[in-house]
Amino acid sequence: MTDFNQLYRKAVLTVAGQKTIENLVRARGWGMAQRFVAGEGPDTAIAAVQELARDGILANLDLLGEFIESPEQCTAFADNVLKVIEAAHAAGVTPYVSIKLSSVGQGKTVNGEDLGLTNARRIIGRATGYGGFVCLDMEDHPRVEQTLAQFRTLVGEYGHDHVGTVLQSYLYRSEADRASLDDLKPNLRIVKGAYLEPETVAMPVKADVDAAYRQLVYAHMKAGNYVNVATHDESIVEDVKMFALAHGIAKDAYEFQMLYGIRRDLQKSLAAAGYRVRAYIPYGRDWYPYFSRRIAERPANVMFVLRGMLKG
Ligand SMILES: Cc1cc2nc3c(=O)[nH]c(=O)nc-3n(C[C@H](O)[C@H](O)[C@H](O)COP(=O)(O)OP(=O)(O)OC[C@H]3O[C@@H](n4cnc5c(N)ncnc54)[C@H](O)[C@@H]3O)c2cc1C
């Protein structure tokens, strides 16, 4: 049986996908989006990194942009990611970025090779040169297979200290994917999953997604791999702390990750208690899809948008 949370998420993402709503929110919503997005360019993003560093919170930079159409635009997008890597390095920050392979050309063949892979190599190569790290975000389910295959290729080339990826606990396939990647000793971010997915591939009941989340984290920890526990769910955060303690897993064998603008109080208190905490900092002009997913995660966020729209 589908539960309220899933129905709510589906309703918001369906409405947000309508062009008239998108145009309205795009025209009037930038002020509201700034609760979740650190400005439009590398400068504001790096300023956010430095501000979080004062609270002992690490950063993961994410240039917004999804489903970009032409190969030229994809390569231009990758060039902009290189710019933020350079800006981070120049500011004395070890570059840590996330990319969506769809934005750098996944699925488009140029010179006989997948453009996403070509551009990912440029980005990871540059970050690696500065001792940095690139995480391949996970998108909607039709992209999972290719993303994991490309991740395998890239870990082979750059090593698990420089490239990681994401598993979504709402997908039935994720535990099998985790096990199949184990030989790579991969650095994985575990999330619940943010896309509107059919019940044929994703669990419709939130309690099942939460249970699968814990199992993925625990299995990856027990296998001795580095885990990015990416959630704002405080009961999971507490359970993971207890699990690590009970299994003798050191605080530097995993980290908590949360989104910019969400549960900053929890981010600060975990960092103050000596846990590694990293905030995912999105920036850029193409904020609408990211913003819609954040609104869909929590009923109170819809009121925030409606109030913002009424204020105009
Ligand atoms: C660092 C990071 C990276 C991510 N990368 C990906 C990715 O690559 N692919 C992908 O599909 N998904 C990604 N996500 C999103 C993820 O899949 C979830 O949609 C999102 O994290 C909400 O789930 P939750 O684990 O916080 O738990 P929930 O059960 O959804 O929320 C738990 C509690 O957290 C708080 N909360 C959660 N969301 C919000 C919000 N938007 N606004 C205010 N409070 C909120 C509320 O208090 C809520 O009760 C990422 C999330 C994080 C934190």
PDB file of N, CA and C and ligand atoms in Angstrom, residues 5 9 35-36 60 98-100 135-140 165-170 189-195 206 210 213 229-234 236 256-263 278-280 290-291 293-298 300-301, ligand 1:
ATOM      1  N   ASN A   5       3.295   9.804   2.587  1.00  0.00           N
ATOM      2  CA  ASN A   5       4.527  10.503   2.171  1.00  0.00           C
ATOM      3  C   ASN A   5       4.780  10.344   0.677  1.00  0.00           C
ATOM      4  N   ARG A   9       4.625  13.210  -2.232  1.00  0.00           N
ATOM      5  CA  ARG A   9       5.795  13.465  -3.078  1.00  0.00           C
ATOM      6  C   ARG A   9       5.407  13.376  -4.562  1.00  0.00           C
ATOM      7  N   ARG A  35      17.052  29.587  -0.141  1.00  0.00           N
ATOM      8  CA  ARG A  35      17.136  28.831   1.118  1.00  0.00           C
ATOM      9  C   ARG A  35      17.917  27.526   0.900  1.00  0.00           C
ATOM     10  N   PHE A  36      17.843  26.994  -0.321  1.00  0.00           N
ATOM     11  CA  PHE A  36      18.469  25.698  -0.612  1.00  0.00           C
ATOM     12  C   PHE A  36      19.649  25.788  -1.578  1.00  0.00           C
ATOM     13  N   ASN A  60      30.525  19.860  -0.273  1.00  0.00           N
ATOM     14  CA  ASN A  60      30.442  19.128  -1.527  1.00  0.00           C
ATOM     15  C   ASN A  60      29.732  20.073  -2.490  1.00  0.00           C
ATOM     16  N   SER A  98      30.107  17.178  -6.781  1.00  0.00           N
ATOM     17  CA  SER A  98      29.199  16.154  -7.282  1.00  0.00           C
ATOM     18  C   SER A  98      28.803  16.525  -8.694  1.00  0.00           C
ATOM     19  N   ILE A  99      28.659  15.504  -9.535  1.00  0.00           N
ATOM     20  CA  ILE A  99      28.155  15.780 -10.893  1.00  0.00           C
ATOM     21  C   ILE A  99      27.046  14.793 -11.242  1.00  0.00           C
ATOM     22  N   LYS A 100      26.142  15.259 -12.083  1.00  0.00           N
ATOM     23  CA  LYS A 100      25.149  14.349 -12.653  1.00  0.00           C
ATOM     24  C   LYS A 100      25.649  14.015 -14.046  1.00  0.00           C
ATOM     25  N   CYS A 135      31.885  12.918  -6.771  1.00  0.00           N
ATOM     26  CA  CYS A 135      30.824  11.930  -6.573  1.00  0.00           C
ATOM     27  C   CYS A 135      29.872  11.980  -7.772  1.00  0.00           C
ATOM     28  N   LEU A 136      29.569  10.818  -8.321  1.00  0.00           N
ATOM     29  CA  LEU A 136      28.597  10.738  -9.420  1.00  0.00           C
ATOM     30  C   LEU A 136      27.224  10.592  -8.781  1.00  0.00           C
ATOM     31  N   ASP A 137      26.445  11.660  -8.804  1.00  0.00           N
ATOM     32  CA  ASP A 137      25.088  11.614  -8.235  1.00  0.00           C
ATOM     33  C   ASP A 137      24.274  10.538  -8.941  1.00  0.00           C
ATOM     34  N   MET A 138      23.240  10.037  -8.274  1.00  0.00           N
ATOM     35  CA  MET A 138      22.372   9.064  -8.948  1.00  0.00           C
ATOM     36  C   MET A 138      21.079   9.782  -9.344  1.00  0.00           C
ATOM     37  N   GLU A 139      20.678   9.541 -10.595  1.00  0.00           N
ATOM     38  CA  GLU A 139      19.486  10.212 -11.121  1.00  0.00           C
ATOM     39  C   GLU A 139      18.334   9.210 -11.188  1.00  0.00           C
ATOM     40  N   ASP A 140      17.425   9.388 -12.149  1.00  0.00           N
ATOM     41  CA  ASP A 140      16.258   8.503 -12.204  1.00  0.00           C
ATOM     42  C   ASP A 140      16.649   7.105 -12.698  1.00  0.00           C
ATOM     43  N   THR A 165      30.097   7.077  -5.865  1.00  0.00           N
ATOM     44  CA  THR A 165      28.755   7.243  -6.432  1.00  0.00           C
ATOM     45  C   THR A 165      27.705   7.022  -5.343  1.00  0.00           C
ATOM     46  N   VAL A 166      26.464   6.885  -5.784  1.00  0.00           N
ATOM     47  CA  VAL A 166      25.324   6.931  -4.871  1.00  0.00           C
ATOM     48  C   VAL A 166      24.417   5.721  -5.095  1.00  0.00           C
ATOM     49  N   LEU A 167      23.899   5.158  -4.000  1.00  0.00           N
ATOM     50  CA  LEU A 167      22.823   4.160  -4.119  1.00  0.00           C
ATOM     51  C   LEU A 167      21.580   4.697  -3.418  1.00  0.00           C
ATOM     52  N   GLN A 168      20.420   4.415  -4.025  1.00  0.00           N
ATOM     53  CA  GLN A 168      19.145   4.925  -3.494  1.00  0.00           C
ATOM     54  C   GLN A 168      18.382   3.767  -2.849  1.00  0.00           C
ATOM     55  N   SER A 169      18.049   3.912  -1.559  1.00  0.00           N
ATOM     56  CA  SER A 169      17.438   2.768  -0.865  1.00  0.00           C
ATOM     57  C   SER A 169      16.024   2.463  -1.355  1.00  0.00           C
ATOM     58  N   TYR A 170      15.339   3.407  -2.033  1.00  0.00           N
ATOM     59  CA  TYR A 170      13.986   3.095  -2.511  1.00  0.00           C
ATOM     60  C   TYR A 170      13.980   2.104  -3.678  1.00  0.00           C
ATOM     61  N   ARG A 189      27.729   6.976  -1.335  1.00  0.00           N
ATOM     62  CA  ARG A 189      26.760   7.792  -0.606  1.00  0.00           C
ATOM     63  C   ARG A 189      25.436   7.016  -0.642  1.00  0.00           C
ATOM     64  N   ILE A 190      24.858   6.827   0.534  1.00  0.00           N
ATOM     65  CA  ILE A 190      23.557   6.156   0.576  1.00  0.00           C
ATOM     66  C   ILE A 190      22.475   7.217   0.800  1.00  0.00           C
ATOM     67  N   VAL A 191      21.474   7.223  -0.091  1.00  0.00           N
ATOM     68  CA  VAL A 191      20.338   8.156   0.046  1.00  0.00           C
ATOM     69  C   VAL A 191      19.043   7.348  -0.029  1.00  0.00           C
ATOM     70  N   LYS A 192      17.942   8.012   0.321  1.00  0.00           N
ATOM     71  CA  LYS A 192      16.651   7.318   0.191  1.00  0.00           C
ATOM     72  C   LYS A 192      16.177   7.337  -1.259  1.00  0.00           C
ATOM     73  N   GLY A 193      16.466   8.444  -1.974  1.00  0.00           N
ATOM     74  CA  GLY A 193      16.034   8.550  -3.373  1.00  0.00           C
ATOM     75  C   GLY A 193      15.033   9.676  -3.530  1.00  0.00           C
ATOM     76  N   ALA A 194      15.220  10.507  -4.550  1.00  0.00           N
ATOM     77  CA  ALA A 194      14.451  11.739  -4.659  1.00  0.00           C
ATOM     78  C   ALA A 194      13.564  11.831  -5.894  1.00  0.00           C
ATOM     79  N   TYR A 195      13.561  10.826  -6.757  1.00  0.00           N
ATOM     80  CA  TYR A 195      12.835  10.941  -8.026  1.00  0.00           C
ATOM     81  C   TYR A 195      11.464  10.264  -7.957  1.00  0.00           C
ATOM     82  N   LYS A 206       7.131   4.247   2.741  1.00  0.00           N
ATOM     83  CA  LYS A 206       8.303   4.920   3.311  1.00  0.00           C
ATOM     84  C   LYS A 206       9.019   4.068   4.355  1.00  0.00           C
ATOM     85  N   ASP A 210      13.007   3.324   4.516  1.00  0.00           N
ATOM     86  CA  ASP A 210      13.840   3.628   5.694  1.00  0.00           C
ATOM     87  C   ASP A 210      14.582   2.375   6.182  1.00  0.00           C
ATOM     88  N   TYR A 213      17.273   1.549   3.866  1.00  0.00           N
ATOM     89  CA  TYR A 213      18.368   2.528   4.033  1.00  0.00           C
ATOM     90  C   TYR A 213      19.349   2.048   5.101  1.00  0.00           C
ATOM     91  N   VAL A 229      26.689   8.807   4.833  1.00  0.00           N
ATOM     92  CA  VAL A 229      25.330   8.601   5.318  1.00  0.00           C
ATOM     93  C   VAL A 229      24.561   9.900   5.038  1.00  0.00           C
ATOM     94  N   ALA A 230      23.906   9.940   3.882  1.00  0.00           N
ATOM     95  CA  ALA A 230      23.287  11.186   3.428  1.00  0.00           C
ATOM     96  C   ALA A 230      21.798  11.195   3.763  1.00  0.00           C
ATOM     97  N   THR A 231      21.475  11.780   4.881  1.00  0.00           N
ATOM     98  CA  THR A 231      20.076  11.849   5.313  1.00  0.00           C
ATOM     99  C   THR A 231      19.924  12.933   6.377  1.00  0.00           C
ATOM    100  N   HIS A 232      18.684  13.443   6.494  1.00  0.00           N
ATOM    101  CA  HIS A 232      18.368  14.370   7.605  1.00  0.00           C
ATOM    102  C   HIS A 232      17.530  13.658   8.640  1.00  0.00           C
ATOM    103  N   ASP A 233      17.387  12.357   8.480  1.00  0.00           N
ATOM    104  CA  ASP A 233      16.521  11.565   9.354  1.00  0.00           C
ATOM    105  C   ASP A 233      17.274  11.289  10.655  1.00  0.00           C
ATOM    106  N   GLU A 234      16.868  11.995  11.697  1.00  0.00           N
ATOM    107  CA  GLU A 234      17.635  11.963  12.954  1.00  0.00           C
ATOM    108  C   GLU A 234      17.649  10.575  13.590  1.00  0.00           C
ATOM    109  N   ILE A 236      17.723   7.758  12.009  1.00  0.00           N
ATOM    110  CA  ILE A 236      18.749   6.981  11.292  1.00  0.00           C
ATOM    111  C   ILE A 236      20.140   7.436  11.726  1.00  0.00           C
ATOM    112  N   PHE A 256      28.540  11.932   7.800  1.00  0.00           N
ATOM    113  CA  PHE A 256      27.147  12.299   7.580  1.00  0.00           C
ATOM    114  C   PHE A 256      27.119  13.398   6.522  1.00  0.00           C
ATOM    115  N   GLN A 257      26.138  13.308   5.650  1.00  0.00           N
ATOM    116  CA  GLN A 257      25.996  14.341   4.624  1.00  0.00           C
ATOM    117  C   GLN A 257      24.560  14.862   4.641  1.00  0.00           C
ATOM    118  N   MET A 258      24.451  16.160   4.553  1.00  0.00           N
ATOM    119  CA  MET A 258      23.105  16.779   4.505  1.00  0.00           C
ATOM    120  C   MET A 258      23.102  17.900   3.474  1.00  0.00           C
ATOM    121  N   LEU A 259      21.920  18.323   3.109  1.00  0.00           N
ATOM    122  CA  LEU A 259      21.805  19.340   2.078  1.00  0.00           C
ATOM    123  C   LEU A 259      21.912  20.739   2.679  1.00  0.00           C
ATOM    124  N   TYR A 260      22.507  21.624   1.912  1.00  0.00           N
ATOM    125  CA  TYR A 260      22.635  23.028   2.284  1.00  0.00           C
ATOM    126  C   TYR A 260      21.250  23.589   2.635  1.00  0.00           C
ATOM    127  N   GLY A 261      21.161  24.224   3.777  1.00  0.00           N
ATOM    128  CA  GLY A 261      19.894  24.863   4.161  1.00  0.00           C
ATOM    129  C   GLY A 261      18.931  23.936   4.880  1.00  0.00           C
ATOM    130  N   ILE A 262      19.284  22.675   5.063  1.00  0.00           N
ATOM    131  CA  ILE A 262      18.381  21.743   5.757  1.00  0.00           C
ATOM    132  C   ILE A 262      19.087  21.173   6.986  1.00  0.00           C
ATOM    133  N   ARG A 263      18.433  21.285   8.133  1.00  0.00           N
ATOM    134  CA  ARG A 263      18.935  20.766   9.418  1.00  0.00           C
ATOM    135  C   ARG A 263      20.368  21.237   9.724  1.00  0.00           C
ATOM    136  N   ARG A 278      29.369  16.689   6.091  1.00  0.00           N
ATOM    137  CA  ARG A 278      29.582  17.413   4.831  1.00  0.00           C
ATOM    138  C   ARG A 278      28.240  17.938   4.315  1.00  0.00           C
ATOM    139  N   ALA A 279      28.222  19.196   3.960  1.00  0.00           N
ATOM    140  CA  ALA A 279      27.001  19.776   3.381  1.00  0.00           C
ATOM    141  C   ALA A 279      27.110  19.766   1.861  1.00  0.00           C
ATOM    142  N   TYR A 280      26.017  19.415   1.234  1.00  0.00           N
ATOM    143  CA  TYR A 280      25.936  19.373  -0.232  1.00  0.00           C
ATOM    144  C   TYR A 280      25.457  20.755  -0.664  1.00  0.00           C
ATOM    145  N   TYR A 290      15.960  20.889  -8.853  1.00  0.00           N
ATOM    146  CA  TYR A 290      16.490  20.617  -7.506  1.00  0.00           C
ATOM    147  C   TYR A 290      15.528  21.162  -6.450  1.00  0.00           C
ATOM    148  N   PHE A 291      15.082  22.394  -6.660  1.00  0.00           N
ATOM    149  CA  PHE A 291      14.164  23.048  -5.725  1.00  0.00           C
ATOM    150  C   PHE A 291      12.856  22.243  -5.615  1.00  0.00           C
ATOM    151  N   ARG A 293      12.374  19.057  -5.997  1.00  0.00           N
ATOM    152  CA  ARG A 293      12.557  17.819  -5.216  1.00  0.00           C
ATOM    153  C   ARG A 293      12.615  18.128  -3.718  1.00  0.00           C
ATOM    154  N   ARG A 294      13.230  19.261  -3.365  1.00  0.00           N
ATOM    155  CA  ARG A 294      13.293  19.613  -1.934  1.00  0.00           C
ATOM    156  C   ARG A 294      11.895  19.919  -1.396  1.00  0.00           C
ATOM    157  N   ILE A 295      11.090  20.602  -2.208  1.00  0.00           N
ATOM    158  CA  ILE A 295       9.722  20.921  -1.778  1.00  0.00           C
ATOM    159  C   ILE A 295       8.913  19.639  -1.619  1.00  0.00           C
ATOM    160  N   ALA A 296       9.139  18.689  -2.511  1.00  0.00           N
ATOM    161  CA  ALA A 296       8.373  17.435  -2.485  1.00  0.00           C
ATOM    162  C   ALA A 296       8.725  16.560  -1.290  1.00  0.00           C
ATOM    163  N   GLU A 297       9.839  16.850  -0.627  1.00  0.00           N
ATOM    164  CA  GLU A 297      10.252  15.994   0.481  1.00  0.00           C
ATOM    165  C   GLU A 297       9.504  16.275   1.779  1.00  0.00           C
ATOM    166  N   ARG A 298       8.854  17.433   1.859  1.00  0.00           N
ATOM    167  CA  ARG A 298       8.299  17.798   3.159  1.00  0.00           C
ATOM    168  C   ARG A 298       7.073  18.688   2.998  1.00  0.00           C
ATOM    169  N   ALA A 300       5.589  20.764   4.857  1.00  0.00           N
ATOM    170  CA  ALA A 300       5.725  22.154   5.326  1.00  0.00           C
ATOM    171  C   ALA A 300       6.384  23.026   4.263  1.00  0.00           C
ATOM    172  N   ASN A 301       7.169  22.420   3.379  1.00  0.00           N
ATOM    173  CA  ASN A 301       7.856  23.213   2.357  1.00  0.00           C
ATOM    174  C   ASN A 301       6.897  23.767   1.306  1.00  0.00           C
TER     175      ASN A 301
HETATM  176  C1  LIG B   1      24.018  14.956   0.676  1.00  0.00           C
HETATM  177  C2  LIG B   1      22.839  14.415  -0.070  1.00  0.00           C
HETATM  178  C3  LIG B   1      23.005  14.001  -1.383  1.00  0.00           C
HETATM  179  C4  LIG B   1      21.929  13.463  -2.085  1.00  0.00           C
HETATM  180  N1  LIG B   1      22.118  12.958  -3.345  1.00  0.00           N
HETATM  181  C5  LIG B   1      21.083  12.338  -3.976  1.00  0.00           C
HETATM  182  C6  LIG B   1      21.286  11.667  -5.209  1.00  0.00           C
HETATM  183  O1  LIG B   1      22.399  11.632  -5.776  1.00  0.00           O
HETATM  184  N2  LIG B   1      20.210  11.068  -5.787  1.00  0.00           N
HETATM  185  C7  LIG B   1      18.953  11.055  -5.189  1.00  0.00           C
HETATM  186  O2  LIG B   1      18.025  10.465  -5.733  1.00  0.00           O
HETATM  187  N3  LIG B   1      18.759  11.698  -4.027  1.00  0.00           N
HETATM  188  C8  LIG B   1      19.773  12.332  -3.398  1.00  0.00           C
HETATM  189  N4  LIG B   1      19.549  12.959  -2.200  1.00  0.00           N
HETATM  190  C9  LIG B   1      18.155  13.172  -1.716  1.00  0.00           C
HETATM  191  C10 LIG B   1      17.613  11.994  -0.934  1.00  0.00           C
HETATM  192  O3  LIG B   1      17.372  10.924  -1.827  1.00  0.00           O
HETATM  193  C11 LIG B   1      16.315  12.352  -0.193  1.00  0.00           C
HETATM  194  O4  LIG B   1      15.348  12.740  -1.111  1.00  0.00           O
HETATM  195  C12 LIG B   1      16.470  13.458   0.820  1.00  0.00           C
HETATM  196  O5  LIG B   1      17.681  13.362   1.512  1.00  0.00           O
HETATM  197  C13 LIG B   1      15.331  13.408   1.862  1.00  0.00           C
HETATM  198  O6  LIG B   1      15.375  12.203   2.558  1.00  0.00           O
HETATM  199  P1  LIG B   1      15.944  12.047   4.054  1.00  0.00           P
HETATM  200  O7  LIG B   1      16.906  10.942   4.022  1.00  0.00           O
HETATM  201  O8  LIG B   1      16.476  13.327   4.550  1.00  0.00           O
HETATM  202  O9  LIG B   1      14.746  11.504   4.877  1.00  0.00           O
HETATM  203  P2  LIG B   1      13.160  11.941   5.042  1.00  0.00           P
HETATM  204  O10 LIG B   1      12.571  10.764   5.721  1.00  0.00           O
HETATM  205  O11 LIG B   1      12.656  12.369   3.718  1.00  0.00           O
HETATM  206  O12 LIG B   1      13.292  13.148   5.993  1.00  0.00           O
HETATM  207  C14 LIG B   1      13.682  13.036   7.343  1.00  0.00           C
HETATM  208  C15 LIG B   1      13.545  14.396   7.998  1.00  0.00           C
HETATM  209  O13 LIG B   1      14.483  15.294   7.423  1.00  0.00           O
HETATM  210  C16 LIG B   1      13.944  16.584   7.256  1.00  0.00           C
HETATM  211  N5  LIG B   1      13.897  16.913   5.803  1.00  0.00           N
HETATM  212  C17 LIG B   1      14.062  16.052   4.769  1.00  0.00           C
HETATM  213  N6  LIG B   1      13.965  16.689   3.595  1.00  0.00           N
HETATM  214  C18 LIG B   1      13.707  17.975   3.891  1.00  0.00           C
HETATM  215  C19 LIG B   1      13.499  19.136   3.098  1.00  0.00           C
HETATM  216  N7  LIG B   1      13.533  19.115   1.770  1.00  0.00           N
HETATM  217  N8  LIG B   1      13.258  20.308   3.741  1.00  0.00           N
HETATM  218  C20 LIG B   1      13.229  20.367   5.082  1.00  0.00           C
HETATM  219  N9  LIG B   1      13.425  19.300   5.879  1.00  0.00           N
HETATM  220  C21 LIG B   1      13.656  18.124   5.300  1.00  0.00           C
HETATM  221  C22 LIG B   1      12.568  16.545   7.868  1.00  0.00           C
HETATM  222  O14 LIG B   1      12.675  16.920   9.200  1.00  0.00           O
HETATM  223  C23 LIG B   1      12.194  15.081   7.770  1.00  0.00           C
HETATM  224  O15 LIG B   1      11.240  14.711   8.710  1.00  0.00           O
HETATM  225  C24 LIG B   1      20.631  13.431  -1.476  1.00  0.00           C
HETATM  226  C25 LIG B   1      20.483  13.835  -0.140  1.00  0.00           C
HETATM  227  C26 LIG B   1      21.556  14.305   0.558  1.00  0.00           C
HETATM  228  C27 LIG B   1      21.363  14.691   1.991  1.00  0.00           C
END
